[in-house]
mmCIF file of C-alpha atoms in Angstrom:
data_model
loop_
_atom_site.group_PDB
_atom_site.id
_atom_site.type_symbol
_atom_site.label_atom_id
_atom_site.label_comp_id
_atom_site.label_asym_id
_atom_site.label_seq_id
_atom_site.Cartn_x
_atom_site.Cartn_y
_atom_site.Cartn_z
ATOM 1 C CA UNK K 1 -65.697 48.303 -114.686
ATOM 2 C CA UNK K 2 -66.817 44.265 -114.012
ATOM 3 C CA UNK K 3 -65.892 41.432 -116.945
ATOM 4 C CA UNK K 4 -65.234 38.124 -118.131
ATOM 5 C CA UNK K 5 -62.222 37.212 -120.039
ATOM 6 C CA UNK K 6 -61.505 34.461 -121.601
ATOM 7 C CA UNK K 7 -58.852 34.881 -123.434
ATOM 8 C CA UNK K 8 -58.682 31.934 -126.051
ATOM 9 C CA UNK K 9 -61.182 31.673 -129.387
ATOM 10 C CA UNK K 10 -60.421 28.868 -130.284
ATOM 11 C CA UNK K 11 -58.293 25.399 -128.339
ATOM 12 C CA UNK K 12 -58.111 22.367 -130.100
ATOM 13 C CA UNK K 13 -57.556 19.120 -128.314
ATOM 14 C CA UNK K 14 -57.298 15.447 -129.229
ATOM 15 C CA UNK K 15 -59.754 13.211 -128.051
ATOM 16 C CA UNK K 16 -58.956 11.214 -124.783
ATOM 17 C CA UNK K 17 -56.481 14.273 -123.406
ATOM 18 C CA UNK K 18 -56.544 16.536 -120.583
ATOM 19 C CA UNK K 19 -58.023 19.679 -121.703
ATOM 20 C CA UNK K 20 -58.931 23.009 -120.364
ATOM 21 C CA UNK K 21 -60.724 26.112 -121.118
ATOM 22 C CA UNK K 22 -59.522 29.629 -118.957
ATOM 23 C CA UNK K 23 -61.740 32.182 -117.641
ATOM 24 C CA UNK K 24 -61.241 35.001 -116.029
ATOM 25 C CA UNK K 25 -62.866 37.761 -114.050
ATOM 26 C CA UNK K 26 -63.022 41.153 -112.448
ATOM 27 C CA UNK K 27 -66.203 42.006 -110.192
ATOM 28 C CA UNK K 28 -65.955 43.678 -107.004
ATOM 29 C CA UNK K 29 -67.335 41.698 -104.279
ATOM 30 C CA UNK K 30 -67.420 37.931 -103.962
ATOM 31 C CA UNK K 31 -68.464 36.382 -107.083
ATOM 32 C CA UNK K 32 -70.931 33.833 -108.625
ATOM 33 C CA UNK K 33 -69.238 32.123 -111.733
ATOM 34 C CA UNK K 34 -70.872 30.435 -113.585
ATOM 35 C CA UNK K 35 -69.419 27.793 -117.509
ATOM 36 C CA UNK K 36 -72.271 27.348 -120.389
ATOM 37 C CA UNK K 37 -71.711 25.204 -123.301
ATOM 38 C CA UNK K 38 -73.323 25.831 -127.084
ATOM 39 C CA UNK K 39 -73.845 23.398 -129.329
ATOM 40 C CA UNK K 40 -74.128 25.139 -133.209
ATOM 41 C CA UNK K 41 -78.242 26.646 -133.598
ATOM 42 C CA UNK K 42 -79.037 26.097 -130.114
ATOM 43 C CA UNK K 43 -79.592 27.771 -126.016
ATOM 44 C CA UNK K 44 -76.937 27.323 -123.896
ATOM 45 C CA UNK K 45 -76.969 24.410 -121.248
ATOM 46 C CA UNK K 46 -75.291 24.985 -117.495
ATOM 47 C CA UNK K 47 -72.680 22.585 -116.942
ATOM 48 C CA UNK K 48 -71.395 23.906 -113.464
ATOM 49 C CA UNK K 49 -70.977 26.797 -111.458
ATOM 50 C CA UNK K 50 -69.130 28.810 -107.715
ATOM 51 C CA UNK K 51 -70.633 29.957 -105.363
ATOM 52 C CA UNK K 52 -69.525 29.353 -102.731
ATOM 53 C CA UNK K 53 -68.197 26.305 -100.698
ATOM 54 C CA UNK K 54 -64.696 23.926 -102.358
ATOM 55 C CA UNK K 55 -63.000 25.155 -105.010
ATOM 56 C CA UNK K 56 -63.308 22.170 -107.132
ATOM 57 C CA UNK K 57 -66.903 21.969 -108.865
ATOM 58 C CA UNK K 58 -67.634 18.948 -110.717
ATOM 59 C CA UNK K 59 -70.738 19.216 -112.799
ATOM 60 C CA UNK K 60 -71.986 17.503 -116.610
ATOM 61 C CA UNK K 61 -70.790 15.587 -118.986
ATOM 62 C CA UNK K 62 -67.475 15.181 -116.580
ATOM 63 C CA UNK K 63 -66.085 19.291 -116.933
ATOM 64 C CA UNK K 64 -65.151 20.402 -113.421
ATOM 65 C CA UNK K 65 -64.114 24.156 -112.901
ATOM 66 C CA UNK K 66 -61.535 25.551 -110.203
ATOM 67 C CA UNK K 67 -61.842 28.681 -108.080
ATOM 68 C CA UNK K 68 -59.031 30.512 -108.199
ATOM 69 C CA UNK K 69 -59.328 33.482 -105.936
ATOM 70 C CA UNK K 70 -55.949 34.875 -105.423
ATOM 71 C CA UNK K 71 -55.750 34.595 -109.922
ATOM 72 C CA UNK K 72 -59.950 35.878 -109.992
ATOM 73 C CA UNK K 73 -60.329 32.985 -112.334
ATOM 74 C CA UNK K 74 -62.444 30.103 -112.702
ATOM 75 C CA UNK K 75 -60.913 27.327 -115.430
ATOM 76 C CA UNK K 76 -62.584 24.220 -117.427
ATOM 77 C CA UNK K 77 -61.378 21.332 -117.415
ATOM 78 C CA UNK K 78 -61.610 17.937 -118.576
ATOM 79 C CA UNK K 79 -59.646 14.921 -117.817
ATOM 80 C CA UNK K 80 -60.630 13.371 -121.424
ATOM 81 C CA UNK K 81 -62.006 14.881 -124.270
ATOM 82 C CA UNK K 82 -64.535 13.764 -125.781
ATOM 83 C CA UNK K 83 -65.243 15.057 -129.720
ATOM 84 C CA UNK K 84 -68.766 15.105 -129.222
ATOM 85 C CA UNK K 85 -67.502 18.173 -126.319
ATOM 86 C CA UNK K 86 -66.855 20.088 -129.458
ATOM 87 C CA UNK K 87 -68.979 23.589 -129.219
ATOM 88 C CA UNK K 88 -68.897 26.812 -127.983
ATOM 89 C CA UNK K 89 -68.271 27.616 -123.939
ATOM 90 C CA UNK K 90 -68.816 31.078 -122.360
ATOM 91 C CA UNK K 91 -67.614 31.728 -119.008
ATOM 92 C CA UNK K 92 -69.946 34.461 -116.818
ATOM 93 C CA UNK K 93 -70.574 35.678 -113.324
ATOM 94 C CA UNK K 94 -73.507 37.171 -111.935
ATOM 95 C CA UNK K 95 -73.358 40.788 -110.280
ATOM 96 C CA UNK K 96 -75.692 43.685 -109.548
ATOM 97 C CA UNK K 97 -76.633 46.513 -111.981
ATOM 98 C CA UNK K 98 -77.344 50.265 -110.593
ATOM 99 C CA UNK K 99 -81.154 48.822 -110.515
ATOM 100 C CA UNK K 100 -80.169 46.178 -108.205
ATOM 101 C CA UNK K 101 -81.449 43.734 -110.427
ATOM 102 C CA UNK K 102 -78.537 40.731 -111.033
ATOM 103 C CA UNK K 103 -77.568 39.709 -114.070
ATOM 104 C CA UNK K 104 -74.942 38.065 -115.734
ATOM 105 C CA UNK K 105 -71.775 39.325 -117.468
ATOM 106 C CA UNK K 106 -70.679 37.337 -119.918
ATOM 107 C CA UNK K 107 -66.831 36.003 -121.923
ATOM 108 C CA UNK K 108 -66.453 36.090 -125.094
ATOM 109 C CA UNK K 109 -66.860 32.244 -125.939
ATOM 110 C CA UNK K 110 -64.133 29.968 -126.379
ATOM 111 C CA UNK K 111 -64.646 27.563 -129.446
ATOM 112 C CA UNK K 112 -63.199 23.701 -128.008
ATOM 113 C CA UNK K 113 -62.570 21.559 -131.627
ATOM 114 C CA UNK K 114 -61.383 18.192 -130.471
ATOM 115 C CA UNK K 115 -60.496 15.576 -132.273
ATOM 116 C CA UNK K 116 -60.794 12.510 -133.144
ATOM 117 C CA UNK D 1 -85.473 19.555 -114.822
ATOM 118 C CA UNK D 2 -84.934 23.312 -114.880
ATOM 119 C CA UNK D 3 -86.486 23.607 -118.224
ATOM 120 C CA UNK D 4 -87.198 26.250 -120.716
ATOM 121 C CA UNK D 5 -89.091 25.960 -124.217
ATOM 122 C CA UNK D 6 -89.230 29.080 -127.175
ATOM 123 C CA UNK D 7 -91.472 28.885 -129.408
ATOM 124 C CA UNK D 8 -91.552 29.458 -132.095
ATOM 125 C CA UNK D 9 -87.409 27.441 -132.852
ATOM 126 C CA UNK D 10 -87.775 29.658 -136.364
ATOM 127 C CA UNK D 11 -89.453 32.349 -138.120
ATOM 128 C CA UNK D 12 -89.177 34.038 -141.490
ATOM 129 C CA UNK D 13 -90.916 37.545 -142.265
ATOM 130 C CA UNK D 14 -91.809 40.364 -143.879
ATOM 131 C CA UNK D 15 -90.276 44.062 -142.890
ATOM 132 C CA UNK D 16 -93.359 45.725 -140.921
ATOM 133 C CA UNK D 17 -94.299 43.381 -139.454
ATOM 134 C CA UNK D 18 -94.169 42.047 -136.335
ATOM 135 C CA UNK D 19 -93.164 38.952 -134.544
ATOM 136 C CA UNK D 20 -93.855 37.042 -131.165
ATOM 137 C CA UNK D 21 -91.214 34.744 -129.576
ATOM 138 C CA UNK D 22 -92.357 32.832 -126.488
ATOM 139 C CA UNK D 23 -90.527 31.476 -124.264
ATOM 140 C CA UNK D 24 -91.972 29.511 -121.380
ATOM 141 C CA UNK D 25 -90.661 27.415 -117.901
ATOM 142 C CA UNK D 26 -91.728 24.003 -118.517
ATOM 143 C CA UNK D 27 -90.785 22.255 -114.703
ATOM 144 C CA UNK D 28 -90.369 25.349 -112.014
ATOM 145 C CA UNK D 29 -91.574 29.169 -111.505
ATOM 146 C CA UNK D 30 -89.686 31.693 -112.551
ATOM 147 C CA UNK D 31 -89.588 34.918 -111.357
ATOM 148 C CA UNK D 32 -87.299 36.755 -113.864
ATOM 149 C CA UNK D 33 -86.443 36.155 -117.020
ATOM 150 C CA UNK D 34 -84.203 36.929 -119.703
ATOM 151 C CA UNK D 35 -83.918 37.913 -123.361
ATOM 152 C CA UNK D 36 -80.778 37.778 -125.244
ATOM 153 C CA UNK D 37 -79.773 38.183 -128.293
ATOM 154 C CA UNK D 38 -76.450 36.550 -130.626
ATOM 155 C CA UNK D 39 -75.023 37.056 -133.089
ATOM 156 C CA UNK D 40 -73.226 34.603 -135.641
ATOM 157 C CA UNK D 41 -69.592 33.414 -134.085
ATOM 158 C CA UNK D 42 -70.918 36.162 -130.879
ATOM 159 C CA UNK D 43 -71.079 36.067 -127.144
ATOM 160 C CA UNK D 44 -74.696 37.142 -125.525
ATOM 161 C CA UNK D 45 -76.178 40.880 -125.668
ATOM 162 C CA UNK D 46 -78.446 41.435 -123.109
ATOM 163 C CA UNK D 47 -81.797 42.889 -123.837
ATOM 164 C CA UNK D 48 -83.563 42.478 -120.529
ATOM 165 C CA UNK D 49 -84.343 41.169 -117.806
ATOM 166 C CA UNK D 50 -88.254 41.046 -117.313
ATOM 167 C CA UNK D 51 -89.622 40.616 -113.389
ATOM 168 C CA UNK D 52 -93.292 38.975 -113.673
ATOM 169 C CA UNK D 53 -95.249 41.907 -112.954
ATOM 170 C CA UNK D 54 -93.670 44.094 -113.517
ATOM 171 C CA UNK D 55 -92.359 46.355 -116.031
ATOM 172 C CA UNK D 56 -89.509 44.975 -118.009
ATOM 173 C CA UNK D 57 -86.157 46.729 -117.711
ATOM 174 C CA UNK D 58 -84.099 46.872 -120.372
ATOM 175 C CA UNK D 59 -80.161 47.254 -120.812
ATOM 176 C CA UNK D 60 -78.997 50.427 -122.349
ATOM 177 C CA UNK D 61 -79.420 50.517 -126.647
ATOM 178 C CA UNK D 62 -82.672 48.405 -126.083
ATOM 179 C CA UNK D 63 -85.542 50.112 -127.357
ATOM 180 C CA UNK D 64 -87.965 49.559 -125.449
ATOM 181 C CA UNK D 65 -90.724 50.213 -128.146
ATOM 182 C CA UNK D 66 -88.944 48.077 -130.438
ATOM 183 C CA UNK D 67 -88.584 45.238 -128.542
ATOM 184 C CA UNK D 68 -92.308 44.528 -126.230
ATOM 185 C CA UNK D 69 -91.861 42.160 -123.257
ATOM 186 C CA UNK D 70 -94.194 40.710 -121.770
ATOM 187 C CA UNK D 71 -93.995 38.972 -117.834
ATOM 188 C CA UNK D 72 -97.985 37.755 -116.773
ATOM 189 C CA UNK D 73 -97.548 34.378 -115.328
ATOM 190 C CA UNK D 74 -94.800 32.847 -113.207
ATOM 191 C CA UNK D 75 -93.757 30.704 -116.707
ATOM 192 C CA UNK D 76 -94.023 32.470 -119.546
ATOM 193 C CA UNK D 77 -93.013 36.033 -121.349
ATOM 194 C CA UNK D 78 -93.320 37.154 -124.337
ATOM 195 C CA UNK D 79 -90.983 38.992 -126.868
ATOM 196 C CA UNK D 80 -92.269 40.750 -129.770
ATOM 197 C CA UNK D 81 -90.403 42.532 -132.442
ATOM 198 C CA UNK D 82 -92.696 45.154 -133.987
ATOM 199 C CA UNK D 83 -92.096 46.308 -137.517
ATOM 200 C CA UNK D 84 -88.950 44.342 -138.270
ATOM 201 C CA UNK D 85 -86.298 44.898 -140.483
ATOM 202 C CA UNK D 86 -83.701 43.800 -142.029
ATOM 203 C CA UNK D 87 -81.794 44.087 -139.018
ATOM 204 C CA UNK D 88 -83.297 43.055 -136.298
ATOM 205 C CA UNK D 89 -82.716 39.443 -138.320
ATOM 206 C CA UNK D 90 -81.107 37.703 -135.539
ATOM 207 C CA UNK D 91 -80.602 34.607 -132.697
ATOM 208 C CA UNK D 92 -83.149 35.455 -129.849
ATOM 209 C CA UNK D 93 -82.577 33.388 -126.694
ATOM 210 C CA UNK D 94 -84.699 33.369 -123.657
ATOM 211 C CA UNK D 95 -83.731 32.811 -119.858
ATOM 212 C CA UNK D 96 -84.675 31.717 -117.394
ATOM 213 C CA UNK D 97 -83.771 31.903 -113.268
ATOM 214 C CA UNK D 98 -84.110 28.835 -110.494
ATOM 215 C CA UNK D 99 -82.487 28.435 -108.100
ATOM 216 C CA UNK D 100 -79.285 31.442 -108.667
ATOM 217 C CA UNK D 101 -78.583 29.958 -112.251
ATOM 218 C CA UNK D 102 -79.916 30.991 -115.439
ATOM 219 C CA UNK D 103 -82.067 27.819 -117.383
ATOM 220 C CA UNK D 104 -81.550 28.611 -121.733
ATOM 221 C CA UNK D 105 -84.881 28.520 -123.524
ATOM 222 C CA UNK D 106 -83.467 26.498 -127.175
ATOM 223 C CA UNK D 107 -83.608 29.953 -129.400
ATOM 224 C CA UNK D 108 -85.596 31.639 -131.993
ATOM 225 C CA UNK D 109 -84.080 32.095 -135.273
ATOM 226 C CA UNK D 110 -85.730 35.164 -136.692
ATOM 227 C CA UNK D 111 -84.835 35.874 -140.687
ATOM 228 C CA UNK D 112 -86.113 39.603 -141.529
ATOM 229 C CA UNK D 113 -87.190 39.844 -145.437
#
């Protein structure tokens, strides 16, 4: 079955330290992978995506993610965390359903807390 | 670019009434829009995929007669929750696809009394 896993419900990191939010996936074919961030009571904001090309993808707000095909992972990273990065982060992978429509399958989300 | 708006941002209604939520792509045309539901501290649940000019495709377990979706133009999709009940209270989020990426609206908080 096609799925996305975010193994950590919560990640805590001190401000200024590097952060990693993990994501692994299981899909057939070449994956289209996405990271989104959600602030309280808000919709999701697109951070970055991997479709093809360089395995290291750079996105908004200084975030980046590395596509690792052998480990089927797409971990989100930032060299130096800010308190304002505290939010809920979702990993998603694009799949096609039975009607050949493209849709996203979502991880359960990881709550990132950056401590001052 | 790629901005999606939703209206209203929050709504409170009485049980048995219907509520309409609008989703607009402000600076791009969206052939495909999506409607999600999110419960507190949970991930997003896709309710339906809305294609302009055709019937929406509903996910398994979502009642199409209760959650009416209309996508009459390339910039507007609407979700109508018919005969709303307290269990329909939730955070509803729409998204629109542009260049292989889904862009999300700010969400609508629905509370049914």
